[in-house]
XYZ file of C-alpha atoms in Angstrom:
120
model
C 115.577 92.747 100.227
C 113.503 90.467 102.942
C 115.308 87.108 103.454
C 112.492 85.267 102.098
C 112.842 87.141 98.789
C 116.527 86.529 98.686
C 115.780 82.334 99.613
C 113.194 82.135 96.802
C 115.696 84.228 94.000
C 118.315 81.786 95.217
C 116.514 78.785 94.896
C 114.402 79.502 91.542
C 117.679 80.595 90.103
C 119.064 77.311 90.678
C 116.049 76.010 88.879
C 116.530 78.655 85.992
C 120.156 76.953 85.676
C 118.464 73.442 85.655
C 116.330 74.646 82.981
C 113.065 73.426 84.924
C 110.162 74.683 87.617
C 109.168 73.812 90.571
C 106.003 73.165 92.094
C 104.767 75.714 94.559
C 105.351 72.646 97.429
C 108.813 71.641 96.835
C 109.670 75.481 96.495
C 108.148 76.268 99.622
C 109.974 73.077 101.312
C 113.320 73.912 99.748
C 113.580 77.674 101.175
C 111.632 76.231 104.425
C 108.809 78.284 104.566
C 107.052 77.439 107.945
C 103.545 76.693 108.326
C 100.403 77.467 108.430
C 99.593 78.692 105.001
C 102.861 77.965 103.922
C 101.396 78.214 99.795
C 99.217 80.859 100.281
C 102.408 82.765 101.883
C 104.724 81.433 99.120
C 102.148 83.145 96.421
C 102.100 86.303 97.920
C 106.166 86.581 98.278
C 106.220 85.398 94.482
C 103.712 87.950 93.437
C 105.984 90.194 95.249
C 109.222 88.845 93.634
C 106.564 89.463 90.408
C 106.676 92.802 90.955
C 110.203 93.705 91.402
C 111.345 91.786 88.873
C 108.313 93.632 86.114
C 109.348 96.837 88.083
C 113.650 96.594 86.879
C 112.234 95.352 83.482
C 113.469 91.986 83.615
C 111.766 88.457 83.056
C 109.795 87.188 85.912
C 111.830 84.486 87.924
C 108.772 83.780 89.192
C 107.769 82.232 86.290
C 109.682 78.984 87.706
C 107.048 78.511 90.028
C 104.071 76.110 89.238
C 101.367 74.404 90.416
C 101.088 70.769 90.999
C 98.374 70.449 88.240
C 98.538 68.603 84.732
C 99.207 71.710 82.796
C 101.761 72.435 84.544
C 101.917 76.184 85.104
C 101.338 78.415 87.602
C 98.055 79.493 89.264
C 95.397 81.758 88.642
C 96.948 84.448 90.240
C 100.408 84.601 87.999
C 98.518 85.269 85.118
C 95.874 87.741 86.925
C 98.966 89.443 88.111
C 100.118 89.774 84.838
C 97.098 91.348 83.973
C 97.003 93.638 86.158
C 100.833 94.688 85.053
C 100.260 95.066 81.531
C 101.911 91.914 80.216
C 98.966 89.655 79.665
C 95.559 89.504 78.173
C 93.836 86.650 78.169
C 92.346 83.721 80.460
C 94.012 82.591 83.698
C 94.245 78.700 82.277
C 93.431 76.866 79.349
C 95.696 77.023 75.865
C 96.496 80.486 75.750
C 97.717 81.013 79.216
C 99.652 77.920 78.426
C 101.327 79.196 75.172
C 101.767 82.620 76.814
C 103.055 81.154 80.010
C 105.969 78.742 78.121
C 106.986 82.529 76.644
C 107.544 83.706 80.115
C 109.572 80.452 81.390
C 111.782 80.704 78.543
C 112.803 83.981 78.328
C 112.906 83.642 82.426
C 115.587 80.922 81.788
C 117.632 82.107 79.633
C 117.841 85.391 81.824
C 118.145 83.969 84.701
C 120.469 81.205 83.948
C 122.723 83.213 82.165
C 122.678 86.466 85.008
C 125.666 87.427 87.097
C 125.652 86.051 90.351
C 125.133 89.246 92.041
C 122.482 90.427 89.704
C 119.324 90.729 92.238
């Protein structure tokens, strides 16, 4: 596992133990992700992170991660990568991304929050 991959489990575990997300910038200034493109970076490592996690069968930690916005939620690209790995149909935003997207967080947190310490 890359270091970055092991920062961002570390840190949105802590947040799965808090019970709450974090936007994509305070993620990305908690595990110190340098610049330039420091979000752009950040998405791709979480869509990677999305992957592994879909990959072992377990709920997305990634789903911690949000965007700055009013809903809320993560980006476009959560959702389209969801898609594209079987677990969602529907739009990228709006009230059903919403609804599906709470589904995620909360089975994410109780996971996550309640995984060994070791557990990758």
């Amino acid at each position: 596992m890359t270091q970055l991959i092991e920062d961002l489990r570390n840190c949105l575990r802590a947040r799965a133990h808090a019970g709450r997300p974090i936007t994509y910038r305070d993620l990305a200034e908690a595990i110190s992700m340098p610049p330039p493109h420091r979000i752009h970076n950040l998405t791709l490592a979480l869509e990677d992170l999305m992957r592994e996690d879909h990959a072992a069968q377990r709920p997305l930690l990634a789903a911690l991660a949000v965007s700055r916005g009013a809903a809320g939620i993560p980006g476009r690209g959560f959702f389209q990568l969801l898609t594209e790995l079987g677990r969602y149909e529907g739009p990228d935003q709006g009230p059903t991304a919403q609804s599906h997207y709470r589904r995620e967080l909360a089975a994410a947190i109780d996971y996550w929050a309640n995984c060994p310490e070791k557990a990758p």
